[in-house]
PDB file of C-alpha atoms in Angstrom:
ATOM      1  CA  GLY A 262       6.459   1.898 -10.842  1.00 75.00           C
ATOM      2  CA  LYS A 263       3.558   1.725  -8.828  1.00 81.00           C
ATOM      3  CA  THR A 264       4.902   4.025  -5.987  1.00 83.00           C
ATOM      4  CA  SER A 265       6.429   7.043  -8.165  1.00 85.00           C
ATOM      5  CA  SER A 266       3.243   6.867 -10.645  1.00 91.00           C
ATOM      6  CA  LYS A 267       1.276   7.351  -7.329  1.00 92.00           C
ATOM      7  CA  ASN A 268       3.248  10.419  -6.813  1.00 91.00           C
ATOM      8  CA  ILE A 269       3.122  12.228  -9.755  1.00 93.00           C
ATOM      9  CA  LEU A 270      -0.938  11.445 -10.316  1.00 96.00           C
ATOM     10  CA  GLN A 271      -1.008  13.135  -6.517  1.00 96.00           C
ATOM     11  CA  GLU A 272       0.881  16.062  -7.806  1.00 93.00           C
ATOM     12  CA  ILE A 273      -1.651  16.335 -11.088  1.00 94.00           C
ATOM     13  CA  LEU A 274      -4.658  15.756  -9.511  1.00 96.00           C
ATOM     14  CA  SER A 275      -3.566  18.083  -6.566  1.00 95.00           C
ATOM     15  CA  GLU A 276      -4.016  21.151  -9.709  1.00 93.00           C
ATOM     16  CA  ARG A 277      -7.838  20.933  -9.394  1.00 96.00           C
ATOM     17  CA  TYR A 278      -8.819  18.398  -6.649  1.00 97.00           C
ATOM     18  CA  TYR A 279      -8.401  17.894  -2.714  1.00 97.00           C
ATOM     19  CA  SER A 280      -6.839  14.401  -3.184  1.00 97.00           C
ATOM     20  CA  LEU A 281      -5.383  12.170  -0.848  1.00 97.00           C
ATOM     21  CA  MET A 282      -2.993   9.073  -1.875  1.00 97.00           C
ATOM     22  CA  THR A 283      -1.677   6.428   0.380  1.00 96.00           C
ATOM     23  CA  PRO A 284       1.830   7.170   1.591  1.00 93.00           C
ATOM     24  CA  ALA A 285       5.139   5.420   1.182  1.00 84.00           C
ATOM     25  CA  SER A 286       4.572   1.783   0.154  1.00 82.00           C
ATOM     26  CA  PHE A 287       0.903   1.790   2.040  1.00 90.00           C
ATOM     27  CA  ASN A 288      -0.302  -0.750  -0.498  1.00 92.00           C
ATOM     28  CA  THR A 289      -1.924  -3.560   1.306  1.00 93.00           C
ATOM     29  CA  PRO A 290      -5.119  -4.234   3.286  1.00 94.00           C
ATOM     30  CA  MET A 291      -3.756  -2.830   6.175  1.00 95.00           C
ATOM     31  CA  GLY A 292      -1.565  -0.172   4.918  1.00 95.00           C
ATOM     32  CA  ILE A 293      -4.917   1.433   3.214  1.00 96.00           C
ATOM     33  CA  THR A 294      -7.068   0.932   6.183  1.00 96.00           C
ATOM     34  CA  ILE A 295      -4.555   2.489   8.343  1.00 96.00           C
ATOM     35  CA  THR A 296      -4.453   5.648   5.414  1.00 96.00           C
ATOM     36  CA  VAL A 297      -8.413   5.649   5.219  1.00 96.00           C
ATOM     37  CA  ARG A 298      -8.961   5.731   8.606  1.00 97.00           C
ATOM     38  CA  GLU A 299      -6.731   8.338  10.060  1.00 97.00           C
ATOM     39  CA  LYS A 300      -6.085  10.429   6.866  1.00 97.00           C
ATOM     40  CA  LEU A 301      -9.386  10.161   4.463  1.00 96.00           C
ATOM     41  CA  LYS A 302     -11.702  12.973   5.402  1.00 97.00           C
ATOM     42  CA  PRO A 303     -15.216  14.408   3.748  1.00 97.00           C
ATOM     43  CA  ILE A 304     -13.366  16.833   2.265  1.00 97.00           C
ATOM     44  CA  HIS A 305     -11.468  14.771   0.215  1.00 97.00           C
ATOM     45  CA  GLU A 306     -12.639  14.173  -3.620  1.00 98.00           C
ATOM     46  CA  VAL A 307     -10.322  11.768  -4.761  1.00 98.00           C
ATOM     47  CA  PHE A 308      -8.526   8.732  -3.424  1.00 98.00           C
ATOM     48  CA  ILE A 309      -5.021   7.236  -4.789  1.00 97.00           C
ATOM     49  CA  CYS A 310      -4.873   3.990  -3.943  1.00 96.00           C
ATOM     50  CA  GLU A 311      -1.461   1.873  -4.699  1.00 94.00           C
ATOM     51  CA  MET A 312      -2.304  -1.847  -4.527  1.00 94.00           C
ATOM     52  CA  GLY A 313       0.442  -4.279  -4.232  1.00 89.00           C
ATOM     53  CA  ALA A 314       0.170  -8.085  -5.015  1.00 90.00           C
ATOM     54  CA  ASP A 315       2.634 -10.888  -4.092  1.00 90.00           C
ATOM     55  CA  HIS A 316      -0.307 -13.696  -4.320  1.00 93.00           C
ATOM     56  CA  VAL A 317      -3.127 -14.852  -6.485  1.00 94.00           C
ATOM     57  CA  GLY A 318      -6.318 -13.235  -5.064  1.00 95.00           C
ATOM     58  CA  ASP A 319      -4.407  -9.910  -3.667  1.00 95.00           C
ATOM     59  CA  ILE A 320      -5.665  -7.633  -6.158  1.00 95.00           C
ATOM     60  CA  GLN A 321      -9.178  -9.017  -6.478  1.00 94.00           C
ATOM     61  CA  GLN A 322      -9.601  -8.815  -2.489  1.00 96.00           C
ATOM     62  CA  LEU A 323      -8.003  -4.804  -2.712  1.00 96.00           C
ATOM     63  CA  SER A 324     -10.576  -4.102  -5.217  1.00 96.00           C
ATOM     64  CA  ASP A 325     -13.415  -5.214  -3.842  1.00 95.00           C
ATOM     65  CA  PHE A 326     -12.147  -3.360  -0.887  1.00 95.00           C
ATOM     66  CA  VAL A 327     -11.711  -0.040  -2.788  1.00 96.00           C
ATOM     67  CA  LYS A 328     -14.067  -0.083  -5.592  1.00 97.00           C
ATOM     68  CA  PRO A 329     -11.626   1.747  -8.006  1.00 97.00           C
ATOM     69  CA  GLU A 330     -13.441   3.853 -10.437  1.00 98.00           C
ATOM     70  CA  ILE A 331     -10.057   4.550 -12.492  1.00 98.00           C
ATOM     71  CA  GLY A 332      -7.428   1.862 -12.700  1.00 98.00           C
ATOM     72  CA  ILE A 333      -3.840   2.239 -13.923  1.00 97.00           C
ATOM     73  CA  VAL A 334      -1.780  -1.055 -14.826  1.00 97.00           C
ATOM     74  CA  THR A 335       1.687   0.178 -14.927  1.00 95.00           C
ATOM     75  CA  SER A 336       4.176  -2.951 -15.941  1.00 94.00           C
ATOM     76  CA  ILE A 337       3.745  -6.938 -15.468  1.00 94.00           C
ATOM     77  CA  GLY A 338       7.061  -9.260 -15.017  1.00 91.00           C
ATOM     78  CA  PRO A 339       8.208 -11.675 -13.342  1.00 89.00           C
ATOM     79  CA  GLN A 340       7.648 -10.459  -9.788  1.00 81.00           C
ATOM     80  CA  HIS A 341       6.919 -12.851  -6.911  1.00 84.00           C
ATOM     81  CA  LEU A 342       7.282 -15.686  -8.747  1.00 88.00           C
ATOM     82  CA  ASN A 343       7.887 -17.871  -5.664  1.00 89.00           C
ATOM     83  CA  THR A 344       4.276 -16.818  -4.265  1.00 91.00           C
ATOM     84  CA  PHE A 345       2.392 -16.668  -7.604  1.00 93.00           C
ATOM     85  CA  GLY A 346       3.608 -19.974  -9.049  1.00 92.00           C
ATOM     86  CA  SER A 347       3.597 -18.766 -12.618  1.00 95.00           C
ATOM     87  CA  LEU A 348       4.046 -15.551 -14.719  1.00 94.00           C
ATOM     88  CA  GLN A 349       0.389 -16.332 -16.163  1.00 95.00           C
ATOM     89  CA  ASN A 350      -1.079 -16.335 -12.680  1.00 95.00           C
ATOM     90  CA  ILE A 351       0.815 -12.675 -12.339  1.00 95.00           C
ATOM     91  CA  ILE A 352      -0.770 -11.086 -15.469  1.00 96.00           C
ATOM     92  CA  ASN A 353      -4.113 -12.549 -14.877  1.00 96.00           C
ATOM     93  CA  GLU A 354      -3.936 -11.225 -11.234  1.00 95.00           C
ATOM     94  CA  LYS A 355      -2.718  -7.643 -12.489  1.00 95.00           C
ATOM     95  CA  MET A 356      -5.356  -6.968 -14.709  1.00 97.00           C
ATOM     96  CA  LYS A 357      -7.662  -7.910 -12.320  1.00 96.00           C
ATOM     97  CA  LEU A 358      -7.832  -4.298 -11.390  1.00 97.00           C
ATOM     98  CA  ILE A 359      -9.378  -3.186 -14.700  1.00 98.00           C
ATOM     99  CA  GLU A 360     -11.697  -6.368 -15.191  1.00 97.00           C
ATOM    100  CA  ASN A 361     -13.145  -5.300 -11.738  1.00 96.00           C
ATOM    101  CA  LEU A 362     -13.955  -1.588 -12.927  1.00 98.00           C
ATOM    102  CA  PRO A 363     -17.532  -0.450 -13.371  1.00 97.00           C
ATOM    103  CA  SER A 364     -18.506  -0.553 -17.230  1.00 96.00           C
ATOM    104  CA  SER A 365     -18.451   3.766 -16.427  1.00 97.00           C
ATOM    105  CA  GLY A 366     -14.857   3.348 -15.294  1.00 97.00           C
ATOM    106  CA  THR A 367     -11.539   3.832 -16.816  1.00 98.00           C
ATOM    107  CA  GLY A 368      -8.322   1.252 -17.395  1.00 98.00           C
ATOM    108  CA  VAL A 369      -5.188   3.121 -18.226  1.00 98.00           C
ATOM    109  CA  LEU A 370      -2.589   0.550 -19.601  1.00 98.00           C
ATOM    110  CA  ASN A 371       0.804   0.919 -20.453  1.00 98.00           C
ATOM    111  CA  MET A 372       1.137  -0.364 -23.938  1.00 98.00           C
ATOM    112  CA  ASP A 373       4.843  -0.578 -24.282  1.00 97.00           C
ATOM    113  CA  ASN A 374       4.703  -3.796 -21.578  1.00 97.00           C
ATOM    114  CA  GLU A 375       4.386  -6.647 -24.062  1.00 97.00           C
ATOM    115  CA  HIS A 376       2.275  -8.995 -21.104  1.00 97.00           C
ATOM    116  CA  ILE A 377      -0.519  -5.867 -20.672  1.00 97.00           C
ATOM    117  CA  ARG A 378      -0.258  -5.704 -24.617  1.00 97.00           C
ATOM    118  CA  SER A 379      -0.984  -9.240 -25.463  1.00 96.00           C
ATOM    119  CA  TYR A 380      -4.016  -9.561 -23.016  1.00 97.00           C
ATOM    120  CA  HIS A 381      -7.436  -9.425 -23.697  1.00 96.00           C
ATOM    121  CA  VAL A 382      -9.440  -7.051 -21.294  1.00 96.00           C
ATOM    122  CA  LYS A 383     -12.459  -8.835 -19.940  1.00 95.00           C
ATOM    123  CA  ASN A 384     -14.652  -5.742 -19.168  1.00 96.00           C
ATOM    124  CA  ASN A 385     -16.325  -3.169 -21.528  1.00 96.00           C
ATOM    125  CA  CYS A 386     -15.288   0.134 -19.668  1.00 97.00           C
ATOM    126  CA  LYS A 387     -13.566   2.802 -21.614  1.00 98.00           C
ATOM    127  CA  VAL A 388      -9.514   2.027 -21.821  1.00 98.00           C
ATOM    128  CA  VAL A 389      -7.025   4.476 -22.334  1.00 98.00           C
ATOM    129  CA  THR A 390      -3.913   3.475 -23.700  1.00 98.00           C
ATOM    130  CA  TYR A 391       0.128   5.118 -23.467  1.00 98.00           C
ATOM    131  CA  GLY A 392       3.422   4.078 -24.698  1.00 98.00           C
ATOM    132  CA  ILE A 393       6.870   5.204 -25.761  1.00 98.00           C
ATOM    133  CA  VAL A 394       7.660   2.710 -28.150  1.00 97.00           C
ATOM    134  CA  SER A 395       4.224   1.722 -28.987  1.00 96.00           C
ATOM    135  CA  GLU A 396       2.846   3.567 -31.792  1.00 96.00           C
ATOM    136  CA  ASP A 397      -0.636   2.331 -31.697  1.00 96.00           C
ATOM    137  CA  VAL A 398      -1.690   4.584 -28.537  1.00 98.00           C
ATOM    138  CA  ASP A 399      -3.827   7.307 -27.540  1.00 98.00           C
ATOM    139  CA  LEU A 400      -1.042   8.850 -25.788  1.00 98.00           C
ATOM    140  CA  ARG A 401       2.454   8.525 -26.411  1.00 98.00           C
ATOM    141  CA  ALA A 402       5.835  10.803 -25.310  1.00 98.00           C
ATOM    142  CA  VAL A 403       7.953  11.358 -28.412  1.00 98.00           C
ATOM    143  CA  ASN A 404      10.765  13.459 -28.849  1.00 98.00           C
ATOM    144  CA  LEU A 405      12.434  12.472 -25.472  1.00 98.00           C
ATOM    145  CA  SER A 406      15.720  14.515 -24.331  1.00 97.00           C
ATOM    146  CA  TYR A 407      17.436  14.465 -21.237  1.00 93.00           C
ATOM    147  CA  SER A 408      19.950  16.770 -19.044  1.00 88.00           C
ATOM    148  CA  SER A 409      21.277  17.116 -15.459  1.00 81.00           C
ATOM    149  CA  ALA A 410      17.981  19.469 -15.182  1.00 87.00           C
ATOM    150  CA  GLY A 411      15.771  16.680 -16.052  1.00 91.00           C
ATOM    151  CA  SER A 412      13.918  15.904 -18.932  1.00 96.00           C
ATOM    152  CA  THR A 413      11.649  16.894 -21.796  1.00 98.00           C
ATOM    153  CA  PHE A 414       9.239  15.368 -24.148  1.00 98.00           C
ATOM    154  CA  ASP A 415       6.483  15.852 -26.052  1.00 98.00           C
ATOM    155  CA  LEU A 416       3.034  14.525 -25.928  1.00 98.00           C
ATOM    156  CA  MET A 417       1.179  13.182 -29.120  1.00 98.00           C
ATOM    157  CA  GLU A 418      -2.310  12.612 -28.810  1.00 98.00           C
ATOM    158  CA  ARG A 419      -4.052   9.938 -31.618  1.00 96.00           C
ATOM    159  CA  ASP A 420      -4.840  13.377 -33.800  1.00 96.00           C
ATOM    160  CA  GLY A 421      -1.340  14.257 -33.911  1.00 96.00           C
ATOM    161  CA  THR A 422      -1.213  16.863 -31.126  1.00 97.00           C
ATOM    162  CA  LEU A 423       1.938  17.871 -29.695  1.00 98.00           C
ATOM    163  CA  THR A 424       1.950  19.416 -25.975  1.00 98.00           C
ATOM    164  CA  PRO A 425       5.144  20.012 -24.428  1.00 98.00           C
ATOM    165  CA  PHE A 426       6.265  18.803 -21.021  1.00 98.00           C
ATOM    166  CA  ARG A 427       9.185  19.455 -18.628  1.00 97.00           C
ATOM    167  CA  THR A 428       9.986  17.386 -15.843  1.00 96.00           C
ATOM    168  CA  LYS A 429      13.207  17.193 -13.293  1.00 92.00           C
ATOM    169  CA  LEU A 430      12.505  13.152 -12.914  1.00 92.00           C
ATOM    170  CA  LEU A 431      15.220  11.271 -15.050  1.00 90.00           C
ATOM    171  CA  GLY A 432      14.608   7.741 -16.596  1.00 89.00           C
ATOM    172  CA  GLU A 433      12.560   6.299 -19.908  1.00 93.00           C
ATOM    173  CA  HIS A 434      10.253   4.963 -17.340  1.00 92.00           C
ATOM    174  CA  ASN A 435       9.414   7.761 -15.386  1.00 93.00           C
ATOM    175  CA  ILE A 436       8.359   9.353 -18.587  1.00 96.00           C
ATOM    176  CA  ALA A 437       5.852   6.611 -18.875  1.00 97.00           C
ATOM    177  CA  ASN A 438       4.615   6.814 -15.229  1.00 96.00           C
ATOM    178  CA  ILE A 439       4.074  10.537 -16.140  1.00 97.00           C
ATOM    179  CA  LEU A 440       2.463   9.544 -19.417  1.00 98.00           C
ATOM    180  CA  ALA A 441      -0.271   7.348 -17.121  1.00 97.00           C
ATOM    181  CA  ALA A 442      -1.132  10.434 -14.710  1.00 97.00           C
ATOM    182  CA  ILE A 443      -1.352  12.653 -17.608  1.00 97.00           C
ATOM    183  CA  ALA A 444      -3.820   9.936 -18.821  1.00 98.00           C
ATOM    184  CA  VAL A 445      -6.010   9.823 -15.532  1.00 98.00           C
ATOM    185  CA  GLY A 446      -5.673  13.902 -15.164  1.00 97.00           C
ATOM    186  CA  LEU A 447      -7.303  14.043 -18.980  1.00 97.00           C
ATOM    187  CA  GLU A 448     -10.027  11.914 -18.176  1.00 97.00           C
ATOM    188  CA  MET A 449     -10.726  13.961 -14.744  1.00 97.00           C
ATOM    189  CA  GLY A 450     -10.885  17.648 -16.634  1.00 96.00           C
ATOM    190  CA  ILE A 451      -7.470  18.856 -15.681  1.00 96.00           C
ATOM    191  CA  THR A 452      -6.404  21.039 -18.664  1.00 96.00           C
ATOM    192  CA  LYS A 453      -3.250  20.693 -20.856  1.00 96.00           C
ATOM    193  CA  GLU A 454      -1.579  24.114 -18.902  1.00 96.00           C
ATOM    194  CA  GLN A 455      -2.487  22.566 -15.256  1.00 96.00           C
ATOM    195  CA  LEU A 456      -0.760  19.090 -16.391  1.00 97.00           C
ATOM    196  CA  GLN A 457       2.436  21.257 -17.962  1.00 97.00           C
ATOM    197  CA  ARG A 458       2.271  23.035 -14.821  1.00 96.00           C
ATOM    198  CA  ALA A 459       2.435  19.559 -12.358  1.00 95.00           C
ATOM    199  CA  VAL A 460       4.547  17.723 -14.125  1.00 96.00           C
ATOM    200  CA  ALA A 461       7.201  20.581 -13.759  1.00 96.00           C
ATOM    201  CA  LYS A 462       6.738  20.648 -10.141  1.00 93.00           C
ATOM    202  CA  VAL A 463       6.718  17.110  -9.469  1.00 92.00           C
ATOM    203  CA  ASN A 464       9.637  15.879  -7.080  1.00 87.00           C
ATOM    204  CA  TYR A 465      11.817  12.797  -7.219  1.00 77.00           C
ATOM    205  CA  VAL A 466      10.614  10.176  -5.058  1.00 76.00           C
ATOM    206  CA  GLU A 467      13.071   9.386  -2.426  1.00 79.00           C
ATOM    207  CA  HIS A 468      16.149   6.566  -3.461  1.00 79.00           C
ATOM    208  CA  ARG A 469      14.739   6.072  -6.939  1.00 77.00           C
ATOM    209  CA  LEU A 470      16.932   7.887  -9.226  1.00 81.00           C
ATOM    210  CA  GLU A 471      17.410  11.438  -7.061  1.00 85.00           C
ATOM    211  CA  VAL A 472      19.822  13.329  -8.183  1.00 85.00           C
ATOM    212  CA  LYS A 473      21.494  14.906  -5.516  1.00 87.00           C
ATOM    213  CA  LYS A 474      24.496  17.461  -5.687  1.00 88.00           C
ATOM    214  CA  ILE A 475      27.105  16.940  -2.260  1.00 91.00           C
ATOM    215  CA  ASN A 476      30.238  18.875  -2.591  1.00 94.00           C
ATOM    216  CA  GLY A 477      29.893  19.811  -6.012  1.00 91.00           C
ATOM    217  CA  TYR A 478      29.847  16.215  -7.320  1.00 92.00           C
ATOM    218  CA  THR A 479      26.046  14.863  -9.128  1.00 88.00           C
ATOM    219  CA  PHE A 480      25.090  11.697  -7.485  1.00 89.00           C
ATOM    220  CA  ILE A 481      22.117   9.660  -8.545  1.00 87.00           C
ATOM    221  CA  ASP A 482      20.582   8.139  -5.368  1.00 88.00           C
ATOM    222  CA  ASP A 483      18.509   4.749  -7.064  1.00 85.00           C
ATOM    223  CA  ALA A 484      19.277   2.783  -3.903  1.00 86.00           C
ATOM    224  CA  PHE A 485      15.464   2.249  -3.054  1.00 80.00           C
ATOM    225  CA  ASN A 486      15.933  -1.182  -4.999  1.00 71.00           C
ATOM    226  CA  SER A 487      18.517  -3.490  -4.503  1.00 65.00           C
ATOM    227  CA  ASN A 488      17.145  -6.180  -6.789  1.00 61.00           C
ATOM    228  CA  PRO A 489      19.757  -6.443  -9.479  1.00 57.00           C
TER     229      PRO A 489
END
């Protein structure tokens, strides 16, 4: 969910800030360097940086390079096992993003993921949790509904406050991605009204559950990932 979350976050933060995100899947040291050198300007207030990893040490290297103040871990699973060697190596490496944040920083964690939920973060920075299935979280999506027009849900905060949201995106995982972006938006002072407006405007990421109308037929294009 990295690229989708990044695109949603860009829509949300653009409501208030002049922000730049790494394009496409530019999530390696070279891709990030190209973005910084060619696109990052003094006028930018926020840099949204996708970080990819397929070896032990990759996230550490990128964290040292970018020095993020806010970090999101959307999911952890058995990808790139051939190069990581073990699932535990993957978990440790992904969580380095949160453990390398400054004490004044904020980590945003998806508690619906069992590997994230069971991990003890070795950092005293602020941590904001989100989820759909998990109930003991700071931000939770409830009352989910889907139609050909997209999805709706209510954002439930710890105090029980409910805020309705509407999005063109489909899929429960995209609701989770939106929750991650909302968490960052709230941390950065974006109002609920601005968040609602931004989430409603979020467009599909190309070839990721993208709804298309062709000759009167509805197609769902999810061709980006060929992994069964």
